[in-house]
Coordinates of C-alpha atoms in Angstrom, one line a residue:
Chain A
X250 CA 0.0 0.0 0.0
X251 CA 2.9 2.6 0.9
X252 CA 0.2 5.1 1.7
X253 CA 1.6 8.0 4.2
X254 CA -1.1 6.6 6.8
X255 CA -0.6 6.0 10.4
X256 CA -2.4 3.2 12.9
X257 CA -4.6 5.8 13.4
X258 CA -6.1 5.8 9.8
X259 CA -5.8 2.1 9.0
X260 CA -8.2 1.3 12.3
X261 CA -11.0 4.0 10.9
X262 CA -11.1 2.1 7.8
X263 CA -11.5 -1.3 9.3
X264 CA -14.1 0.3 11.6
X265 CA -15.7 1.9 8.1
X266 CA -15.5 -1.6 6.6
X267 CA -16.8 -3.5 9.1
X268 CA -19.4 -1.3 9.6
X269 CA -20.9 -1.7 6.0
X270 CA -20.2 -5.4 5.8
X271 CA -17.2 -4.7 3.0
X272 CA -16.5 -8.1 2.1
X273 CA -12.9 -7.2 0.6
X274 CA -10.3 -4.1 1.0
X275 CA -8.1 -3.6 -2.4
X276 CA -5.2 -2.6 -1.0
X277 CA -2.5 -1.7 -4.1
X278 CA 0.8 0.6 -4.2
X279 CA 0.1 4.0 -3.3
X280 CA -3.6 3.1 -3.6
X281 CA -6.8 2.0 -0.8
X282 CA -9.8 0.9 -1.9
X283 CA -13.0 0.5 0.0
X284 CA -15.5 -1.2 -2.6
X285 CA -19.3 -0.1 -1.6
X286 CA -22.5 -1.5 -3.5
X287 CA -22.4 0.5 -6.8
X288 CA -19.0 2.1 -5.7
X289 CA -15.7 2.4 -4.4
X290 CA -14.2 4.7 -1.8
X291 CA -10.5 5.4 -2.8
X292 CA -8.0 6.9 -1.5
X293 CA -4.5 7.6 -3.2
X294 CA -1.4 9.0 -3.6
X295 CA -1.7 11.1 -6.6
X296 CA 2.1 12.5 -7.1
X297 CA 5.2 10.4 -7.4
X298 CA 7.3 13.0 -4.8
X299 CA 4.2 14.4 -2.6
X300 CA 2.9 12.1 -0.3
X301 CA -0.3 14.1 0.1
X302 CA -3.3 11.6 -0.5
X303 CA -6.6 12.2 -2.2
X304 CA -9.9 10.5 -2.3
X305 CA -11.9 9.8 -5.1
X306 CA -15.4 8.0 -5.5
X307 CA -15.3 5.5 -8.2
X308 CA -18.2 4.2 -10.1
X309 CA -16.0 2.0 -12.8
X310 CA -15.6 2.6 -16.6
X311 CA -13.8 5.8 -16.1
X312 CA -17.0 7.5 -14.1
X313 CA -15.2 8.8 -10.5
X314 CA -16.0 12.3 -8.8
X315 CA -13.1 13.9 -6.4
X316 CA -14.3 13.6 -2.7
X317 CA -14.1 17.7 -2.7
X318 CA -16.4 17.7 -5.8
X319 CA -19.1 15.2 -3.8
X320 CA -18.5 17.1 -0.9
X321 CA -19.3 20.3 -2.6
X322 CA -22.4 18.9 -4.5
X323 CA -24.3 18.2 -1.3
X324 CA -22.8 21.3 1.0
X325 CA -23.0 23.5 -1.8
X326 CA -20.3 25.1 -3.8
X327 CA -19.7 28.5 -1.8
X328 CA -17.8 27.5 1.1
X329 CA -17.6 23.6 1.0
X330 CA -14.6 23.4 -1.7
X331 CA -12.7 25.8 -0.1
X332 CA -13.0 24.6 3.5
X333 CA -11.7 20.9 2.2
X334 CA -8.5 22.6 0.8
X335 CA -7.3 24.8 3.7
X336 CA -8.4 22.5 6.2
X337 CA -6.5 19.4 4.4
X338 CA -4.0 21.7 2.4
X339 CA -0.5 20.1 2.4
X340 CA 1.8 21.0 5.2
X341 CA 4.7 20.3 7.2
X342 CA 3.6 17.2 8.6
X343 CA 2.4 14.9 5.8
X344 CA 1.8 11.9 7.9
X345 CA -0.7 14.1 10.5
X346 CA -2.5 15.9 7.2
X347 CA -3.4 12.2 5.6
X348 CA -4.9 11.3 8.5
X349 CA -6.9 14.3 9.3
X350 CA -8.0 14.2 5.9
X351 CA -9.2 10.7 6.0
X352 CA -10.9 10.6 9.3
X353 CA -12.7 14.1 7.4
X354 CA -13.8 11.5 4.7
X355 CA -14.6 8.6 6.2
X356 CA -16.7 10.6 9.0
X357 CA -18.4 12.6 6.5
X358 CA -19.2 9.3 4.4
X359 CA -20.3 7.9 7.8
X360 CA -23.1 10.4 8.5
X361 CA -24.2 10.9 4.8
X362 CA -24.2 7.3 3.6
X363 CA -27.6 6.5 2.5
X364 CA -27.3 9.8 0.8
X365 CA -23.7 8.6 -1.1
X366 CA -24.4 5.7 -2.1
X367 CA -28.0 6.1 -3.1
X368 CA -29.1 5.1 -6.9
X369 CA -29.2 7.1 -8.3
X370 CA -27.3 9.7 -6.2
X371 CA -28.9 13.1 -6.1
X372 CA -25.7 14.6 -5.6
X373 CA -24.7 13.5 -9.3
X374 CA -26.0 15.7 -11.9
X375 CA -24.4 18.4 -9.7
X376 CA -21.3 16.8 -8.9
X377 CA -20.3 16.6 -12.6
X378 CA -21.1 20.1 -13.4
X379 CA -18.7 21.0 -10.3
X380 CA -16.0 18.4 -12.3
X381 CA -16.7 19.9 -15.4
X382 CA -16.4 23.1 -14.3
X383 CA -13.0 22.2 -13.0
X384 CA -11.4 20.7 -15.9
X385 CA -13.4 22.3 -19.4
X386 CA -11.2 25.6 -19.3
X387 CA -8.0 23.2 -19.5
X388 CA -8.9 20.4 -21.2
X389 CA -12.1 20.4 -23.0
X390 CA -11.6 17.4 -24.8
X391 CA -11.2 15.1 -21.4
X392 CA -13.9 17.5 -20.2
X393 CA -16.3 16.3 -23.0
X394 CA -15.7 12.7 -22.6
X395 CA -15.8 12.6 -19.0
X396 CA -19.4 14.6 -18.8
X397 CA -20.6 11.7 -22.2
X398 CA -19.5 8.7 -19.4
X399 CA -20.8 10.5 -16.5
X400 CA -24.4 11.2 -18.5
X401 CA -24.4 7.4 -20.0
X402 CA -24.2 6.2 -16.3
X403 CA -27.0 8.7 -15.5
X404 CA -29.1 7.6 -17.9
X405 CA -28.6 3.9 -17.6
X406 CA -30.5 4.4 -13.9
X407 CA -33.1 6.4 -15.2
X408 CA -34.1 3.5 -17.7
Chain B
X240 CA 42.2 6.7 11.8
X241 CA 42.9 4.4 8.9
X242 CA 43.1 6.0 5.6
X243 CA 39.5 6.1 3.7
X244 CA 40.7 5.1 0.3
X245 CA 41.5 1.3 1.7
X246 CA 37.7 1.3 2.1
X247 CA 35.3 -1.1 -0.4
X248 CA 32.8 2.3 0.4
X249 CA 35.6 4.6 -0.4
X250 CA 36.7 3.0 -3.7
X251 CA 33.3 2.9 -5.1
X252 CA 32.5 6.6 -4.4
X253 CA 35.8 7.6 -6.3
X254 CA 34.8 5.2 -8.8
X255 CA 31.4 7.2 -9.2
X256 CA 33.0 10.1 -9.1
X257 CA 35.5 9.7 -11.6
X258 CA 32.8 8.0 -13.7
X259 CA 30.1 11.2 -13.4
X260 CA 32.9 14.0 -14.0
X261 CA 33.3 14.7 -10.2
X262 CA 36.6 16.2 -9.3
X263 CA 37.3 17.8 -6.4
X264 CA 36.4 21.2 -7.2
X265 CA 32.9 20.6 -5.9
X266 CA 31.1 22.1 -3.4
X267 CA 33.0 20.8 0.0
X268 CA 31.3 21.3 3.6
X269 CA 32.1 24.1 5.8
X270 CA 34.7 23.7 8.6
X271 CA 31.7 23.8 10.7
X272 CA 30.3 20.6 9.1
X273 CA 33.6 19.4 9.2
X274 CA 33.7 19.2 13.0
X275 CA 30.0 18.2 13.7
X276 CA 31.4 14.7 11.7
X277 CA 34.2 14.6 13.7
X278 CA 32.8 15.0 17.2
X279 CA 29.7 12.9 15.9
X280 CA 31.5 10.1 14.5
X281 CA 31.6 7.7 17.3
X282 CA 28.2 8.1 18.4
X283 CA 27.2 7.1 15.0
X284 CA 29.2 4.3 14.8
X285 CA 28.3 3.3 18.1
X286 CA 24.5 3.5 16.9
X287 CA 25.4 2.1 13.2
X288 CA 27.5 -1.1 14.5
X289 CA 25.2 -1.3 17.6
X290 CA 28.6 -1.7 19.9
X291 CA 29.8 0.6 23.0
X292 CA 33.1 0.0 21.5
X293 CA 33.0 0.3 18.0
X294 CA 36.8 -0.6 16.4
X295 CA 39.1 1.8 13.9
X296 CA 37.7 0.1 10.6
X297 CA 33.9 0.4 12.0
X298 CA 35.1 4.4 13.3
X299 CA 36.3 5.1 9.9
X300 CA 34.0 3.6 7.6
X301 CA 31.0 5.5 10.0
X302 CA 32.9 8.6 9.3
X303 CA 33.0 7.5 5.5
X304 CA 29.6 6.9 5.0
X305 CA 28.7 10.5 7.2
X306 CA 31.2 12.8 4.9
X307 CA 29.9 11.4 1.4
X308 CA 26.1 11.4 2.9
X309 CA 26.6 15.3 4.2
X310 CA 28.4 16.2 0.7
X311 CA 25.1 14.5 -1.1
X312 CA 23.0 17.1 1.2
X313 CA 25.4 20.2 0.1
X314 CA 26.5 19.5 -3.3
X315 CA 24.6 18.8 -6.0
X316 CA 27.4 16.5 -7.9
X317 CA 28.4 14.2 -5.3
X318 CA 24.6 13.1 -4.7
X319 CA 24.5 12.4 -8.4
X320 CA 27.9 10.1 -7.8
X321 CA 26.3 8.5 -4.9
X322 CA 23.0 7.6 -7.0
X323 CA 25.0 6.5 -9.5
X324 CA 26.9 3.7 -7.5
X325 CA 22.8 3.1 -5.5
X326 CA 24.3 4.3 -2.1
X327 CA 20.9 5.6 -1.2
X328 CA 19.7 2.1 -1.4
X329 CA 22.1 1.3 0.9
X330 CA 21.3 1.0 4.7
X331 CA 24.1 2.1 6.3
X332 CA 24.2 5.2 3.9
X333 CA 20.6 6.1 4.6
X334 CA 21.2 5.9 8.6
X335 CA 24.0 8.3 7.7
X336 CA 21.6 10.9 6.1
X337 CA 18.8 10.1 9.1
X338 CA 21.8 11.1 11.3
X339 CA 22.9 14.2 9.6
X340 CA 19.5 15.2 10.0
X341 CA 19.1 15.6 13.6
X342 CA 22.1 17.8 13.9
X343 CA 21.1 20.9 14.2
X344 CA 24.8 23.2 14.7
X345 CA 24.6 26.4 12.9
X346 CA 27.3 28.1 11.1
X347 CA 27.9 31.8 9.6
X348 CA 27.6 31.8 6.1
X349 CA 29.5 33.3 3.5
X350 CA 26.6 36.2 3.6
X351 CA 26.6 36.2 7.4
X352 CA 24.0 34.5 7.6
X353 CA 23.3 31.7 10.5
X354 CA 22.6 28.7 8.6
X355 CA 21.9 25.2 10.5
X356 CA 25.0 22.0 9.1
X357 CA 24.5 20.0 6.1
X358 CA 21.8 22.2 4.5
X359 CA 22.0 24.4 1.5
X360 CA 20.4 28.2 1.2
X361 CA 19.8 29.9 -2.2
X362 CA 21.7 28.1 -5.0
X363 CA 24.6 26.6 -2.8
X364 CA 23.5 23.3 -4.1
X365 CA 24.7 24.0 -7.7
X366 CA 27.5 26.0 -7.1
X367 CA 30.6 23.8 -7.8
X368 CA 33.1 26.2 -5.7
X369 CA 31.6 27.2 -2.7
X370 CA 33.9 26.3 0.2
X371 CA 36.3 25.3 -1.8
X372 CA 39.2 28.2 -0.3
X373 CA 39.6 26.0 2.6
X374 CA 41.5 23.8 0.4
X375 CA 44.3 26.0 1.4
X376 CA 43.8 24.9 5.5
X377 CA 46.0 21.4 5.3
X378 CA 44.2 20.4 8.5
X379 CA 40.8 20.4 5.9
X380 CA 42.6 18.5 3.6
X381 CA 44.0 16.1 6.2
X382 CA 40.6 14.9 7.1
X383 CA 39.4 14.5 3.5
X384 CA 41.9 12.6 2.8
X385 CA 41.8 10.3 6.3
X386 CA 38.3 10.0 6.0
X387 CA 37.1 9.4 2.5
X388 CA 41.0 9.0 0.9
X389 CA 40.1 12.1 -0.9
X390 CA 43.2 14.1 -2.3
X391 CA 42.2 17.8 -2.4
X392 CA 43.9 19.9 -5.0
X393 CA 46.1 23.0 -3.0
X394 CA 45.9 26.4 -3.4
X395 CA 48.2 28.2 -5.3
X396 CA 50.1 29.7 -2.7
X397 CA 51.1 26.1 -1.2
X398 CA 54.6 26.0 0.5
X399 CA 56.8 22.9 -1.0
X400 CA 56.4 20.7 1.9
X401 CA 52.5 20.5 1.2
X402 CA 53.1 20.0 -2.5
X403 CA 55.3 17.0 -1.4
X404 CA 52.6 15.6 0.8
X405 CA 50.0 16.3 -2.2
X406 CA 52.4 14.0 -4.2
X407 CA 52.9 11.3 -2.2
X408 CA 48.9 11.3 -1.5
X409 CA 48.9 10.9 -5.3
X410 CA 51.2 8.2 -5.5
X411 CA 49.8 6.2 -2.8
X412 CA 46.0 7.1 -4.8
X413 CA 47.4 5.3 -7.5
X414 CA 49.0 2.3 -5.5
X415 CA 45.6 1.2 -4.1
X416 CA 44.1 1.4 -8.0
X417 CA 46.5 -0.3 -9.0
X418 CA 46.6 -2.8 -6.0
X419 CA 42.9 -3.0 -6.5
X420 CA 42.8 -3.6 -10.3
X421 CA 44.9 -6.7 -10.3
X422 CA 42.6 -9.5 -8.7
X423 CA 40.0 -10.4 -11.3
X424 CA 38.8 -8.0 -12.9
X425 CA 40.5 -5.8 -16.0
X426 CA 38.8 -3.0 -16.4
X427 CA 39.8 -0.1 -14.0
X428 CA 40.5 -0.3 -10.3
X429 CA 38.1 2.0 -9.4
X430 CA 35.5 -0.4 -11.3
X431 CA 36.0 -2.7 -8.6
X432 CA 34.6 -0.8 -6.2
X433 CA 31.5 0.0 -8.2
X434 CA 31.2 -3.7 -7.9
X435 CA 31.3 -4.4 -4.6
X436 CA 29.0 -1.6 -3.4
X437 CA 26.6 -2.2 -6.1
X438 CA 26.6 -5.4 -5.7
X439 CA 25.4 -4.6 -1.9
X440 CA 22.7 -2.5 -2.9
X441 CA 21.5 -4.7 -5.7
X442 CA 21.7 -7.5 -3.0
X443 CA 23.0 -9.6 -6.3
X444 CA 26.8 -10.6 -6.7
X445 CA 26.9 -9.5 -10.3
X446 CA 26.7 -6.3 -11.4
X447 CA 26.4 -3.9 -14.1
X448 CA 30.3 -2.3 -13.7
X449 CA 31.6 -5.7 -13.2
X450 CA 29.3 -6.6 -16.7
X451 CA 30.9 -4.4 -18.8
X452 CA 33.8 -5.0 -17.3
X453 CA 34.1 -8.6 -18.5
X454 CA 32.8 -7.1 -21.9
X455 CA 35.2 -4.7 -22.7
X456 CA 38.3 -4.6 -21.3
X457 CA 39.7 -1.9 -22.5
X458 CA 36.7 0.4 -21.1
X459 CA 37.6 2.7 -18.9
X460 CA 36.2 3.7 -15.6
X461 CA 34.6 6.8 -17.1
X462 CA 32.8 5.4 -20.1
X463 CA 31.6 2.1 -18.0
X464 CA 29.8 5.3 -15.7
X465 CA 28.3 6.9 -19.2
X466 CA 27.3 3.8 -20.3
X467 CA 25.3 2.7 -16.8
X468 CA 23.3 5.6 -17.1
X469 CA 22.9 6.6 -20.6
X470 CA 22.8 3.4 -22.9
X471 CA 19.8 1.2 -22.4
X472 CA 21.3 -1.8 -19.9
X473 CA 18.2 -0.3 -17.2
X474 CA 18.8 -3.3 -15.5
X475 CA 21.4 -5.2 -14.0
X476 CA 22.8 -8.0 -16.2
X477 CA 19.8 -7.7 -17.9
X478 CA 18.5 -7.4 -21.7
X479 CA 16.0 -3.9 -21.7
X480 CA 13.0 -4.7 -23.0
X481 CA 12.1 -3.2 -25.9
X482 CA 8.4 -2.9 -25.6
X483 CA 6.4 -1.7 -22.0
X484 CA 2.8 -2.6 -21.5
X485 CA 0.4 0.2 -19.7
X486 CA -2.7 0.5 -17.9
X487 CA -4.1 1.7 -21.2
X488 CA -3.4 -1.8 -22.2
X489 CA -1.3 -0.1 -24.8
X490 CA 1.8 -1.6 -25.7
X491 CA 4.4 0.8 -26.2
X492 CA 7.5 0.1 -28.4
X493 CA 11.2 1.7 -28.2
X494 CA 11.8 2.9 -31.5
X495 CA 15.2 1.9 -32.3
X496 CA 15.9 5.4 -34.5
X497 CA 15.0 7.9 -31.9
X498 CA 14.4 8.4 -28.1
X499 CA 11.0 7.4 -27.5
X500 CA 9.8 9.5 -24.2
X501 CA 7.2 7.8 -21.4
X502 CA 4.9 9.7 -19.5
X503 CA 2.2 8.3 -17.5
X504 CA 1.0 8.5 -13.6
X505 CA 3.3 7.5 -11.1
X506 CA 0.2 5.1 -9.2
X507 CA -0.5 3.9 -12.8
X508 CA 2.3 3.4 -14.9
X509 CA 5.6 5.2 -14.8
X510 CA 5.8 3.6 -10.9
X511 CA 5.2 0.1 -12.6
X512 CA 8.0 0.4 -15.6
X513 CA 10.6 2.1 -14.0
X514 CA 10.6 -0.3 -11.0
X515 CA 9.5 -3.3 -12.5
X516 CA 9.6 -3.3 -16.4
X517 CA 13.1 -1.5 -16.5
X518 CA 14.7 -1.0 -13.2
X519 CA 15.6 2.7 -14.6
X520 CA 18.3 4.0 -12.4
X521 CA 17.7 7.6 -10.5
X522 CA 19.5 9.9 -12.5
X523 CA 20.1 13.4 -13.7
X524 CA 20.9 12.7 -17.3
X525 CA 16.8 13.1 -17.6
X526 CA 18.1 15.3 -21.0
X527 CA 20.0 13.1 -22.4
X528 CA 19.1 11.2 -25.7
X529 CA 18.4 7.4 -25.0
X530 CA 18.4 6.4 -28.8
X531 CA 16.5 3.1 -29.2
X532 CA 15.7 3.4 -25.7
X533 CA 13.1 4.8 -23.5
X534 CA 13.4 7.7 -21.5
X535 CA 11.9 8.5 -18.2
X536 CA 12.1 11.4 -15.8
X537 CA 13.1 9.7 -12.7
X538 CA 15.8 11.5 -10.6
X539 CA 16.7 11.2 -7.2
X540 CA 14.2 12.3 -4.8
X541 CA 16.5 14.4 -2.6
X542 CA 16.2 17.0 -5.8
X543 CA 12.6 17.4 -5.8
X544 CA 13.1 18.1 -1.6
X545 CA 15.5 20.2 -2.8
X546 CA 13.7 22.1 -5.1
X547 CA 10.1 21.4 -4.3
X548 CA 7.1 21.4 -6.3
X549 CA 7.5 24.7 -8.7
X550 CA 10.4 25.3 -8.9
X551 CA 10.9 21.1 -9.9
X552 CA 8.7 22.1 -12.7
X553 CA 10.4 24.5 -14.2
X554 CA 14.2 23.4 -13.3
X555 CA 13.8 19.5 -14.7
X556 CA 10.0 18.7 -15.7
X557 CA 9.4 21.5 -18.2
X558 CA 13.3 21.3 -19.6
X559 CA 12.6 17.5 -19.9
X560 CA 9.4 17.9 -22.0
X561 CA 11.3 20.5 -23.8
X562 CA 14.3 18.1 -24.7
X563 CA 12.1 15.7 -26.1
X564 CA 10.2 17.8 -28.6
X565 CA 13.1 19.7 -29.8
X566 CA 14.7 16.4 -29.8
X567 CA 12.0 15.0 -32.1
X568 CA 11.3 11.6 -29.4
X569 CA 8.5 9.6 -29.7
X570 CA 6.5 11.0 -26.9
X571 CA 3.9 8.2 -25.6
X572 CA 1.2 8.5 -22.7
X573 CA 1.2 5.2 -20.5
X574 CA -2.0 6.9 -19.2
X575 CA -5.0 7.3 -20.5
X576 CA -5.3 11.0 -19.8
X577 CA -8.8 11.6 -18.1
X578 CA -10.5 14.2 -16.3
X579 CA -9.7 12.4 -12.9
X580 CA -5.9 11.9 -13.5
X581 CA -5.2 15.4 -15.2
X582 CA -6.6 16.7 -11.6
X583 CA -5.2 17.2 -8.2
X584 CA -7.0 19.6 -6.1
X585 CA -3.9 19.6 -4.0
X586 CA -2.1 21.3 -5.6
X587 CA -2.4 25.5 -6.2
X588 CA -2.8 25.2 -10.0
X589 CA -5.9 21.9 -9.2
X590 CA -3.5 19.6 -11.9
X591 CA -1.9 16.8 -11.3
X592 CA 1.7 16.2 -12.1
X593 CA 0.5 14.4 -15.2
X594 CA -2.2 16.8 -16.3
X595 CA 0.9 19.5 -16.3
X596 CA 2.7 17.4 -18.3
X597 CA -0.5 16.8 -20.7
X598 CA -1.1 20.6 -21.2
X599 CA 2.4 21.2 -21.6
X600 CA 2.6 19.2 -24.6
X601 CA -1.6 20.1 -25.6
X602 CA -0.5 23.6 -25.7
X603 CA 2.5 23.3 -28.0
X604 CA -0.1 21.9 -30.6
X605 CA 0.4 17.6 -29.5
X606 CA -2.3 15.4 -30.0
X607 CA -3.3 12.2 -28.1
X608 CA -3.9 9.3 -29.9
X609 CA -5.6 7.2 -28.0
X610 CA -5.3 3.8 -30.2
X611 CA -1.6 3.8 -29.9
X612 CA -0.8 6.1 -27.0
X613 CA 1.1 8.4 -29.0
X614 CA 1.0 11.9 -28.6
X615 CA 1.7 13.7 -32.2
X616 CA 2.2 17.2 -33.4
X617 CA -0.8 18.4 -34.9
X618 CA -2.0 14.8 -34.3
X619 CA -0.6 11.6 -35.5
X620 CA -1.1 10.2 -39.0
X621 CA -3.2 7.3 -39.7

């Protein structure tokens, strides 16, 4: 796994786990995954020198919304986004911020769960915009083919 | 103490040096630093041998290891001799760095400024002379030479007695390459030592020095060192592969006319081929051509602490990508780029290593293709 993670963090995922019956963790280098019923909590190293992890929530086939993105499509975009990134923004001590960050996650996920993993989420439609929005002025052409996956998904619940 | 240059650690750091182009114009340590490695010597080799009573050969090789660790954290050259030979792979070498660490002495720099031991300030790392006037001080040179068998070159102003002393140091530096030359192997003397600390790191008795060693004899201790970083022998003993597969399930091939350049995620792919497909060495030759070969950016992690995050951008990443389009390399993606992996809302920009590297070459008019992974000018021809 080689995730910058203390004790501290590896006991609030088993407790997570347990907790919602997860048969398996997927733990890979650099890389935690907590597989849910329609999708996966994971959280990851995303730089080969910064140690700084991030958390993603995948649905599979290339559909997967930040946690910051999820977080700000429920809480609303104002003050949600930027409270994540000061509160978790990289510091000093690496080890300490990883683990603040994903206690933050995982207690967040904890109190909103019906809400996360619901089908389909309500939180979707608004979450992608907030991606979108994110990645259209740099790369429009990821930016088109990530909203075409996201809006197949979509529509595949709605049938 | 016994003289450093009888030392296996010793011979292989000369060996590195003499195969990178290190002489001994490069940045030395302050007296200051000079001391702390003195006075700390026999607590670390108390610590490093686990003894109360640790003998001369475990004191001096403990002092070895320290000098060549603190000149990696001042001097940008000798840490790119000491990746060259694996030293930071080695154990002894990375409780040497964890102990330079915790010293925290101060000198007055050459701006009068208090600066804590074994760290650099502004552009000290790169600047090949700083220190080097206390060449003149023969005490300075005496411990160099005791310690790591290092022969510094004297000021111009030396009296004849130190020029004798320089001499016979010479003399006896060419004794022991001699001396070490003879059993087995033909190459260089200082190849030897190569040998036996790669060997250590590797944890394998054979080599890449010792290799080409055995393959030419005639090469010389400088071109073996090019060729261990620059030719495409990634791996010890080992034929390179000539073809990388990726997490786009895209198989990439060297093209054996040009320098074909890899870029991909670290978690994904890059991680995967320079560990496992290659074993790419560390190094700073990141701009050199690799004809035939593949070419990675993967340098020694001390530079990005040393730099951090912009200003490793713009000092190796963005030069790197330059290189290779001016260069005309095959540039490939081992990543799919994607919305999620172009993104890092960690960083003060919201893009990922990656995604820089993807809008660095996007905005200079490249194309991904995303059937073969190539990214083309103006888009690749079908």
């Amino acid at each position: 796994m080689n995730l910058t993670i203390s004790d501290r963090s590896i006991r609030e995922i088993y407790k997570f786990v347990e907790r919602h019956g997860v048969q398996e963790l997927v733990c890979a280098e650099l890389k935690i995954t907590i597989p849910l019923v329609g999708l996966s909590i994971v959280f990851f190293q995303p730089e080969r020198y910064d140690e700084s992890i991030v958390c993603y929530f995948d649905f599979g086939n290339d559909v997967a919304f930040f946690f910051g993105d999820v977080f700000s499509a429920i809480e609303g975009e104002k003050d949600a986004q930027q409270a994540i990134i000061k509160e978790h923004r990289i510091n000093a001590d690496t080890l300490k911020r990883n683990d603040d960050y994903i206690h933050h996650v995982l207690e967040y996920c904890e109190k909103n769960f019906d809400l996360l993993t619901s089908v389909p989420p309500c939180w979707f439609q608004r979450a992608a915009r907030i991606a979108d929005a994110a990645t259209r002025e740099t790369f429009p052409d990821l930016a088109d083919d990530d909203m075409r996956r996201k809006q197949q998904l979509w529509e595949s619940w709605r049938k | 103490m016994a003289q450093g240059g009888q030392s296996g650690l010793t011979s292989a750091i000369q060996a590195a040096n003499t195969a990178n182009g290190v002489d001994t114009f490069n940045r030395q340590l302050h007296p200051a630093e000079v001391q702390v490695i003195k006075d700390k010597a026999r607590d670390f080799a108390k610590a490093l041998y686990a003894t109360d009573k640790p003998t001369e050969q475990q004191m001096a090789q403990a002092q070895a290891y320290l000098v060549y660790a603190a000149l990696a954290d001042v001097d940008n050259i000798q840490m790119r001799a000491n990746v060259l030979i694996g030293l930071p792979k080695d154990d002894q070498y990375i409780a040497a760095k964890q102990f330079l660490a915790t010293q925290k002495d101060t000198f007055v720099n050459e701006s009068g400024q208090t600066q804590r031991v074994f760290t650099t300030k502004g552009n000290d790392f790169y600047e090949p002379f700083k220190y080097a006037n206390n060449n003149g001080n023969q005490a300075y040179r005496d411990f160099f030479w005791e310690s790591v068998g290092i022969n510094l070159p004297l000021p111009s102003n030396a009296s004849a007695a130190e020029k004798q002393l320089y001499l016979e140091r010479e003399i006896q530096r060419f004794k022991q390459d001699v001396k070490n030359a003879l059993p087995g192997l033909v190459t260089g003397a200082v190849l030897t030592g190569v040998g036996r600390i790669a060997s250590k790191a590797n944890g394998g008795p054979t080599t890449r020095a010792t290799q080409e060693g055995v393959k030419s004899p005639t090469t010389s201790a400088s071109s073996a060192g090019d060729t261990l970083v620059t030719n495409n022998f990634y791996r010890d003993g080992e034929i390179s592969p000539q073809s990388l597969s990726t997490s786009s399930k895209i198989v990439i091939r060297a093209n054996p006319e040009k320098t074909t350049t890899v870029l991909g995620t670290y978690v994904d792919d890059t991680g995967n081929i320079i560990d496992k497909q290659l074993g790419y060495p560390k190094s700073l030759n990141y701009l050199e051509p690799k004809k035939g070969g593949f070419n990675l950016l993967n340098t020694p992690d001390e530079l990005y602490t040393a730099l951090g995050p912009d200003r490793f951008w713009k000092e190796v990443n963005e030069p790197f990508l330059k290189t290779a389009i001016d260069r005309g390399d095959d540039i490939y993606l081992a990543t799919k780029p994607t919305a999620l992996n172009t993104r890092n809302p960690n960083n003060s920009d919201g893009l990922s290593g990656f995604g820089r590297e993807y809008k660095y070459l996007s905005d200079r008019g490249y194309v991904y293709d995303s059937t073969s992974g190539n990214m083309c000018y103006q888009g690749c021809k079908k």
